[in-house]
Tab-separated table of C-alpha atoms and ligand atoms in Angstrom:
chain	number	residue	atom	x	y	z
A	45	UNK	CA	17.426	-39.658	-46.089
A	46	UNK	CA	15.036	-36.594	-46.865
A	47	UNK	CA	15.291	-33.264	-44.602
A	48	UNK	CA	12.198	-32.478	-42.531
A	49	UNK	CA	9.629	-30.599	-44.292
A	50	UNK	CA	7.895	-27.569	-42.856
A	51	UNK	CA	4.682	-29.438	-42.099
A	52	UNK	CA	6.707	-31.658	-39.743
A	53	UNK	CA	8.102	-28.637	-37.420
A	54	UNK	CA	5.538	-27.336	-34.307
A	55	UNK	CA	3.656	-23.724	-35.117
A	56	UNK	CA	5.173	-21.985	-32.619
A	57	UNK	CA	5.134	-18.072	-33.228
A	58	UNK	CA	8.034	-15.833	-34.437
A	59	UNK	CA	10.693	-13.951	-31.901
A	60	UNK	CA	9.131	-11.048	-30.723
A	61	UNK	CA	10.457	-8.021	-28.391
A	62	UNK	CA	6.446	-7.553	-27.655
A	63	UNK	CA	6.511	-10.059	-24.087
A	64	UNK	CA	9.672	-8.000	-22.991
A	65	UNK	CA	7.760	-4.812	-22.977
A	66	UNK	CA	4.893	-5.955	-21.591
A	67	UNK	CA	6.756	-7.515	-18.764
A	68	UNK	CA	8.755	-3.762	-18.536
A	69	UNK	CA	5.141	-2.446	-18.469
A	70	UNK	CA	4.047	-4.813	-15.207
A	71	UNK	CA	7.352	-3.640	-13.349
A	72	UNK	CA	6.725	-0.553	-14.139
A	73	UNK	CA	3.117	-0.971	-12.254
A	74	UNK	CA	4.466	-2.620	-9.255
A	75	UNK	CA	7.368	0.284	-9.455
A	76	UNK	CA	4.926	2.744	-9.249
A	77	UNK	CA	2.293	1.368	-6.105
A	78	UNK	CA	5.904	2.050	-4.367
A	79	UNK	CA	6.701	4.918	-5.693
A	80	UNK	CA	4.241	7.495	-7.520
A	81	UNK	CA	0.812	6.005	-8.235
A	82	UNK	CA	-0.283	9.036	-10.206
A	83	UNK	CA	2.285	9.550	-12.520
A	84	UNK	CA	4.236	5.956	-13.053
A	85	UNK	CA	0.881	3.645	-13.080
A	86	UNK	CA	-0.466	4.697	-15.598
A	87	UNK	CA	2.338	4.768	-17.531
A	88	UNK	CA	3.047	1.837	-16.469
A	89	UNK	CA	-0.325	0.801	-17.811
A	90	UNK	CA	-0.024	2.246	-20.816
A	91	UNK	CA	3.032	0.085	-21.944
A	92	UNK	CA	1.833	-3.109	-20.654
A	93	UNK	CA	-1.887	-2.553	-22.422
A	94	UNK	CA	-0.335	-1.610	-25.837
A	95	UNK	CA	2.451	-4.112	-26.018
A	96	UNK	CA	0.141	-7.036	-24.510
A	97	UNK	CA	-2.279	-6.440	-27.296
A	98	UNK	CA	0.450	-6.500	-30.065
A	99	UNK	CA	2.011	-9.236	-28.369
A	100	UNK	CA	-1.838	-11.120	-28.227
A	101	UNK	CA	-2.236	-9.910	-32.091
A	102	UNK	CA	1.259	-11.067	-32.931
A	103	UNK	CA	0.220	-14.515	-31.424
A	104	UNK	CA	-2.873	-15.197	-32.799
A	105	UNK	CA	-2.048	-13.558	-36.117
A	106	UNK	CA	-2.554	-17.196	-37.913
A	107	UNK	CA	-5.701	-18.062	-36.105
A	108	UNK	CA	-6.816	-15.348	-37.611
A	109	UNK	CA	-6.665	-15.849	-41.262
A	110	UNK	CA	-4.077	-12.746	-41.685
A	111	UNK	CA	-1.052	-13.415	-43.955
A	112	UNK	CA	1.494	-15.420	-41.805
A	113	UNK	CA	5.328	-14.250	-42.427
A	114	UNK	CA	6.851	-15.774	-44.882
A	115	UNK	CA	9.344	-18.975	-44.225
A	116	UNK	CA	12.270	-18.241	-45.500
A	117	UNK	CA	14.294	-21.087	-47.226
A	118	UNK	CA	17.418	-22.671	-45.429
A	119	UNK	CA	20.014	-21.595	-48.047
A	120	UNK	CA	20.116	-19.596	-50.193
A	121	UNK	CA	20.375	-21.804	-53.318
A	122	UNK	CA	18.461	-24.049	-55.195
A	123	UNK	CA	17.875	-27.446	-53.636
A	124	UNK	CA	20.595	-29.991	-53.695
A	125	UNK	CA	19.626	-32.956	-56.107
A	126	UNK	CA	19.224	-35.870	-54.648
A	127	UNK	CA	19.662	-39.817	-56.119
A	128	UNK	CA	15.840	-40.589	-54.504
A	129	UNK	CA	13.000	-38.029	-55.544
A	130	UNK	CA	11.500	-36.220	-52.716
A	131	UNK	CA	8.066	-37.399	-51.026
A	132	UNK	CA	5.264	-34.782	-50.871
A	133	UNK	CA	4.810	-33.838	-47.530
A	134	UNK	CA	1.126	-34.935	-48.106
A	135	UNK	CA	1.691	-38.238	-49.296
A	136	UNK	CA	3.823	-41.619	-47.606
A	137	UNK	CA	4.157	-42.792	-43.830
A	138	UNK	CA	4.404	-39.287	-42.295
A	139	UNK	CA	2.070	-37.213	-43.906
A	140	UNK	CA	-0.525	-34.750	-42.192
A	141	UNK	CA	-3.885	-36.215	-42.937
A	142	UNK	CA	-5.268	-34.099	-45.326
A	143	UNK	CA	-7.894	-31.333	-43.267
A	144	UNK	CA	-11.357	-31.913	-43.762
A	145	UNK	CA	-13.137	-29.991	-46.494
A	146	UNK	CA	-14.252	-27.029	-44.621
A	147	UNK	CA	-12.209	-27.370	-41.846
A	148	UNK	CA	-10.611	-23.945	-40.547
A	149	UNK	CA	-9.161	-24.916	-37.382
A	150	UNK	CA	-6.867	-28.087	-38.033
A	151	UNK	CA	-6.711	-29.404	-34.491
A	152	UNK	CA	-3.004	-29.023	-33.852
A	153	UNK	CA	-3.739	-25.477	-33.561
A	154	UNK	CA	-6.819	-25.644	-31.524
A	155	UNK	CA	-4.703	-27.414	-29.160
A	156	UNK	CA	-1.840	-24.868	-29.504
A	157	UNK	CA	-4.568	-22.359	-28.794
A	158	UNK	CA	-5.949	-23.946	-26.076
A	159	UNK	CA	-2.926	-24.698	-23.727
A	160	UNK	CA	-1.421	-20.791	-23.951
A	161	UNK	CA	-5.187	-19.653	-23.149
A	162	UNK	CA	-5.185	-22.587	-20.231
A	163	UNK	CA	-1.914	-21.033	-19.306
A	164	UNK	CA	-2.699	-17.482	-19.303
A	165	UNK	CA	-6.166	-18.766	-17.020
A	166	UNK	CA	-4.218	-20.624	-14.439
A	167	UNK	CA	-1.125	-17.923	-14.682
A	168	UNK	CA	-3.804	-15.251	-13.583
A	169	UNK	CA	-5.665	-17.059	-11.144
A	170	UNK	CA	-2.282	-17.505	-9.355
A	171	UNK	CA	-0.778	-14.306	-10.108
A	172	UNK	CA	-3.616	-11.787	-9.460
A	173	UNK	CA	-5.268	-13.012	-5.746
A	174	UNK	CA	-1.590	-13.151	-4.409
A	175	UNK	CA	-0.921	-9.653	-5.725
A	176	UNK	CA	-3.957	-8.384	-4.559
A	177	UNK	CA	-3.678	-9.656	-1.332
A	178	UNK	CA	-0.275	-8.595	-1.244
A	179	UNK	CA	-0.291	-4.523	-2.389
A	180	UNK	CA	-4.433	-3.677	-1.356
A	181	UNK	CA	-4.489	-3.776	1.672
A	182	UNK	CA	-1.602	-1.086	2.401
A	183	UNK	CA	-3.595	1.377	0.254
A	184	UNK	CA	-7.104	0.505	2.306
A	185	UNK	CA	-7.835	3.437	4.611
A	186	UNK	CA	-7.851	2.392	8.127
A	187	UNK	CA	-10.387	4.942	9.106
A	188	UNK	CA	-10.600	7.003	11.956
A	189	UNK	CA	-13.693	6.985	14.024
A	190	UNK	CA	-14.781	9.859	16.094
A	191	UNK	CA	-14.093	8.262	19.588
A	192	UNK	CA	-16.271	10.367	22.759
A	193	UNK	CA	-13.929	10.194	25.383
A	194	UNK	CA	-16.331	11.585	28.102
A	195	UNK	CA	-17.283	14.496	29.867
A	196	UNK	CA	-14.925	18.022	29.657
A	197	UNK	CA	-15.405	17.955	33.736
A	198	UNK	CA	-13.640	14.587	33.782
A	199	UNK	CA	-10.449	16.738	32.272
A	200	UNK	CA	-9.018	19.101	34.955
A	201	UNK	CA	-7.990	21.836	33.622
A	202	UNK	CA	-4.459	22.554	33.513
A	203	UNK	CA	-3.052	18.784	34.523
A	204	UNK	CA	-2.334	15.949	31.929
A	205	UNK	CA	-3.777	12.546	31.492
A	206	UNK	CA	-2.653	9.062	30.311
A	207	UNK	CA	-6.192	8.268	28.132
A	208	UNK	CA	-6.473	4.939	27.282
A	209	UNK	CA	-9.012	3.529	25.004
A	210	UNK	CA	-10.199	1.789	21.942
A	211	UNK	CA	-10.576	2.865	17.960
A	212	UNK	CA	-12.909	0.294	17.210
A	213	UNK	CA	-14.384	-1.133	20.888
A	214	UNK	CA	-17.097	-3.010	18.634
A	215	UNK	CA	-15.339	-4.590	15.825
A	216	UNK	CA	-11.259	-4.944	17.032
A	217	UNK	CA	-11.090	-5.116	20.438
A	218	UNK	CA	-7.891	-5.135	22.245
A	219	UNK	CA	-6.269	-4.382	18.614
A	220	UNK	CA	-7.420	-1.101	18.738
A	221	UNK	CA	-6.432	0.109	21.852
A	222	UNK	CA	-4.945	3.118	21.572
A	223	UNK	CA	-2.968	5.447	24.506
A	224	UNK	CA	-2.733	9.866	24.261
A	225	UNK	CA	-1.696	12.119	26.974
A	226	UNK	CA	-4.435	14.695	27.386
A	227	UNK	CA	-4.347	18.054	28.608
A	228	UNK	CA	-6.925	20.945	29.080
A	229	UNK	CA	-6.016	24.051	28.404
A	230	UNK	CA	-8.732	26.145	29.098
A	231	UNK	CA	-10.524	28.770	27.142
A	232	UNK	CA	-8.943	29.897	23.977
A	233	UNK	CA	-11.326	32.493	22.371
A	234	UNK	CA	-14.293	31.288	24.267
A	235	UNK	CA	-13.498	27.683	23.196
A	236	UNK	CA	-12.464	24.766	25.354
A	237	UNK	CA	-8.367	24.107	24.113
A	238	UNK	CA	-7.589	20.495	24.458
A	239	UNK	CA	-3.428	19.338	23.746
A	240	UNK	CA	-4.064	15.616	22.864
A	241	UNK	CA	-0.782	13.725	21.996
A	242	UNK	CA	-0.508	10.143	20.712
A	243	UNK	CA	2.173	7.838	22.701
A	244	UNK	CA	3.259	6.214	19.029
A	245	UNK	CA	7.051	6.890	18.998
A	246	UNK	CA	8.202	8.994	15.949
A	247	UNK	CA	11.218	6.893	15.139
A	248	UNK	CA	9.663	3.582	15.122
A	249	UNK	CA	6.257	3.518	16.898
A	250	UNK	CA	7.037	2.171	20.403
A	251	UNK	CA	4.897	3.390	23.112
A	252	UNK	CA	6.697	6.471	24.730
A	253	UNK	CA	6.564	7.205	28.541
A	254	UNK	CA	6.021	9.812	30.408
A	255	UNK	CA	9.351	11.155	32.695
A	256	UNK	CA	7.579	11.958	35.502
A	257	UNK	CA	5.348	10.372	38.094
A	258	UNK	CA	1.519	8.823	36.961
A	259	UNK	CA	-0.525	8.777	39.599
A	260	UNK	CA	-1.947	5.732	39.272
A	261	UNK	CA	-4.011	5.764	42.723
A	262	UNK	CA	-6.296	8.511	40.810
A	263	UNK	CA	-7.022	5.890	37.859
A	264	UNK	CA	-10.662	6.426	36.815
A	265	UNK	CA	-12.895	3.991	34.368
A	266	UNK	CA	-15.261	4.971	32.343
A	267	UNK	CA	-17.679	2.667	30.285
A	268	UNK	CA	-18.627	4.428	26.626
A	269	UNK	CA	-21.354	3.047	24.488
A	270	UNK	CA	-20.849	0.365	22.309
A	271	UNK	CA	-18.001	-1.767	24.737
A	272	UNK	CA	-15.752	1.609	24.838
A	273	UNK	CA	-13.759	1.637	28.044
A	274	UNK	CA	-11.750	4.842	28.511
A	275	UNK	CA	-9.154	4.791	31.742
A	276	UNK	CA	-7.812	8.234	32.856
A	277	UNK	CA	-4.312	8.401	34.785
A	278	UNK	CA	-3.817	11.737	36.199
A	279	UNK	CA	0.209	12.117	35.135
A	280	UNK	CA	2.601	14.884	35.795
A	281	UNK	CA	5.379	14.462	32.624
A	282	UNK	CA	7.661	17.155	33.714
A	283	UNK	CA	10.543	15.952	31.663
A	284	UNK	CA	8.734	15.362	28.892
A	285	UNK	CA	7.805	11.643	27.281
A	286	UNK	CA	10.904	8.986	26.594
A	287	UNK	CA	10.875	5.819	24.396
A	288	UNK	CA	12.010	2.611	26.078
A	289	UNK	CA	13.082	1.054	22.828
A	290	UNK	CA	16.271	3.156	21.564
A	291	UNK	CA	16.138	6.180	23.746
A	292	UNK	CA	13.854	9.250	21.646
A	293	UNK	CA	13.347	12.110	24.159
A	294	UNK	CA	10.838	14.458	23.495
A	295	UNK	CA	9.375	17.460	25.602
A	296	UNK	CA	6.271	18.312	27.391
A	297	UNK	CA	4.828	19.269	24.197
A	298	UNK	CA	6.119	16.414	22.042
A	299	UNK	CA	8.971	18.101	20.516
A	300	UNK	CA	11.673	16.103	19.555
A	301	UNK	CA	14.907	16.353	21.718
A	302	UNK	CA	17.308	13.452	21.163
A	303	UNK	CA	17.414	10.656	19.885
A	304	UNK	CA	16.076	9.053	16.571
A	305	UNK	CA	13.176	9.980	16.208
A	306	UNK	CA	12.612	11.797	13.036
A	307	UNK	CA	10.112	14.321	13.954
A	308	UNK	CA	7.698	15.345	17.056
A	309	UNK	CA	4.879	13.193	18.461
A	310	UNK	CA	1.786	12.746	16.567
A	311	UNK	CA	-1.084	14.322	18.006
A	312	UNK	CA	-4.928	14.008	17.679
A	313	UNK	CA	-7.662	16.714	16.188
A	314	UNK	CA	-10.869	17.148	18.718
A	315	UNK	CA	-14.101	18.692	19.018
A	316	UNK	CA	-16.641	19.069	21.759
A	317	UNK	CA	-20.160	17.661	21.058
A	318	UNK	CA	-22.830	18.008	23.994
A	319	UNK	CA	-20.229	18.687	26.472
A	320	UNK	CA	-18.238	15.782	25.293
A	321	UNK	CA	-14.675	15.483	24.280
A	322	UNK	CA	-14.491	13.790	21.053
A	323	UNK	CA	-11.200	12.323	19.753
A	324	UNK	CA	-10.617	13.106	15.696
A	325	UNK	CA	-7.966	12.188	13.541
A	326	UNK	CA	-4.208	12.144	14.087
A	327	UNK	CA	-1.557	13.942	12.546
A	328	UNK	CA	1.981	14.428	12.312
A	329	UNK	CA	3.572	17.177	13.553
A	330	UNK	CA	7.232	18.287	12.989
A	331	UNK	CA	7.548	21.075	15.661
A	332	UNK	CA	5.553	22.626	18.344
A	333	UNK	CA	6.119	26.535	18.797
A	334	UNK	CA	4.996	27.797	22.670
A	335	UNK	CA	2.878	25.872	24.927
A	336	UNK	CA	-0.247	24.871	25.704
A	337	UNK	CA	-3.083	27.073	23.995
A	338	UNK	CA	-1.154	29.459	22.044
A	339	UNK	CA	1.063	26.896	20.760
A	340	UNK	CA	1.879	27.245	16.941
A	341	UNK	CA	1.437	23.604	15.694
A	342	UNK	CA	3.817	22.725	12.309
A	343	UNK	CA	0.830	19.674	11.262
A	344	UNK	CA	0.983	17.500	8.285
A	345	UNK	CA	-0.844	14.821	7.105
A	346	UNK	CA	-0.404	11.592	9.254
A	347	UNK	CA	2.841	10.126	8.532
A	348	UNK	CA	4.590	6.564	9.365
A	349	UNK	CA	6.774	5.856	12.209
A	350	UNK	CA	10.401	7.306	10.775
A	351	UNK	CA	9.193	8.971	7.838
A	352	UNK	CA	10.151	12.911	7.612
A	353	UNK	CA	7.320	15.092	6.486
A	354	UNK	CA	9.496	18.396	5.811
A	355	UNK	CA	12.980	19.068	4.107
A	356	UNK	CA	14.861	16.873	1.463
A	357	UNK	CA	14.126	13.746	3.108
A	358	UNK	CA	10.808	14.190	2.587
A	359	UNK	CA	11.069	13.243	-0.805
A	360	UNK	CA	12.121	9.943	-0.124
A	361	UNK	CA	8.455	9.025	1.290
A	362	UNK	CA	6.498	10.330	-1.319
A	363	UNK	CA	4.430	7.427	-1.297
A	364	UNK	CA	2.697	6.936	2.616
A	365	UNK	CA	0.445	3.790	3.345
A	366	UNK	CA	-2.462	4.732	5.636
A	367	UNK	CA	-1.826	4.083	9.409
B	1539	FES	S1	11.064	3.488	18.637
B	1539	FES	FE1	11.280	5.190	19.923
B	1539	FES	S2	13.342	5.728	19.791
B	1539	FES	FE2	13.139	4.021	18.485
């Protein structure tokens, strides 16, 4: 009986530590969408580029003509004698045909070739839509149109109202219906002062209510352009605003008082175009100092339902979705 010969045994390539770091490389990616996009990515990046081309040059090192390693022999001594001579691996029932003059691409390694790159196709086609799907759309701003939410005479001054209406009337529909408690303030330097505070709950984004009567008799509708319907409740929240899912409490000006909630209530920029209150963009805020016109706002950039936007906790959101 003769031992194998080399010719007989698959090409497959050489251990390599090259696919470990690459893989080290992904995770450290998909780490960093979580975590710091700015700084891990693209280290990330970095690792997975470098070690997937070694590990793609290590690969196709014999396709490309470069020296392969050598084979090293079994033992270490000379071969054991044996009573029958040895067959050339090129000769009897077994042999390789012998390549075609020319021929620089024997076909076992075409087909080699051709399944890892079939592989690597189908492996991507899988891999990167489901990804995609799966990590885009957290990082696609939501946008905030500038919503007209009628006339300043529609918004007594001095008394509060539940404002109901939609972000996107055209395109979302009853999915972007949104609910603030307005108030006018008045003049503040010659300028119409508006407090507009968003009814998402700071601890985990149920609608809060206001603790004190709504006057729902006084309900007014008014029909915007483009489908907008804003409704007006004239409300009177003397105790402040209280969540119905675990209890938050928060005063008249959206401060926190008890309860989970992490911070104060969100509230919404505005401006005044053609005597029209315009809605802008929320943000968070972590504190309200005074009332109405004078207050001193503490505002951040919008933050999540239970994320802290100030002290040490802070740190442990340093990576916010759009909302
Ligand atoms: S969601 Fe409001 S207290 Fe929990």
């Amino acid at each position: 009986m003769t031992e194998p010969q080399h010719g007989d045994r698959p090409h497959l390539p050489g251990p390599s530590l090259y696919p470990i770091a690459f893989a080290a490389g992904v995770a450290c990616i998909l780490v960093g969408l979580i975590v710091n996009p700015k700084i891990i990515v693209p280290i990330g990046a970095v690792i997975a580029i470098l070690f997937g081309f070694l590990w793609a040059r290590d690969a196709t090192e014999e396709f490309r003509g470069e020296p392969v390693h050598a084979i090293e022999p079994e033992s270490g001594g000379p071969p054991e004698s044996t009573d029958a001579p040895a067959i050339p691996a090129n000769q009897g029932e077994d042999a390789m045909p012998a390549p075609e003059p020319g021929e620089r691409f024997p076909r076992n390694r075409f087909l080699e070739g051709a399944t890892l790159g079939l592989g690597a196709v189908i492996g991507g086609l899988v891999t990167v839509p489901a990804v995609g799907f799966m990590i885009v759309p957290a990082f696609k701003g939501q946008g905030y149109p500038k919503v007209d939410l009628g006339p300043l005479e529609n918004f007594t001054e001095g008394r509060w109202f539940v404002t109901k209406f939609f972000m996107h009337p055209g395109s979302d529909g009853e999915v972007s219906h949104r609910t603030a408690y307005i108030r006018n303030n008045g003049q503040l330097d010659g300028e119409p002062s508006f407090t507009i505070i968003s009814n998402r709950c700071a601890h985990l984004g149920c609608p809060v209510q206001p603790n004190g009567p709504v006057q729902d008799n006084q309900k007014k509708e008014i029909d915007g352009k483009a489908g907008q319907r804003i409704t007006m409740i004239p409300v009177i929240p003397a105790g402040g605003y209280g969540c119905p899912c675990h209890g938050g409490q928060y005063d008249v000006e959206g401060n926190r008082v008890s309860g989970p909630p992490t911070r104060g209530l969100d509230r919404y920029e505005f401006s005044v175009v053609d005597g029209h209150l315009i809605l802008g963009k929320p943000y968070s805020v972590t504190r309200v100092d005074g009332e109405g016109k004078t207050a001193r706002i503490h505002k951040y950039k919008l933050a999540g339902p239970g994320q802290h936007v100030d002290g040490w906790e802070q740190i442990l959101y340093p990576l916010q979705p759009p909302h």
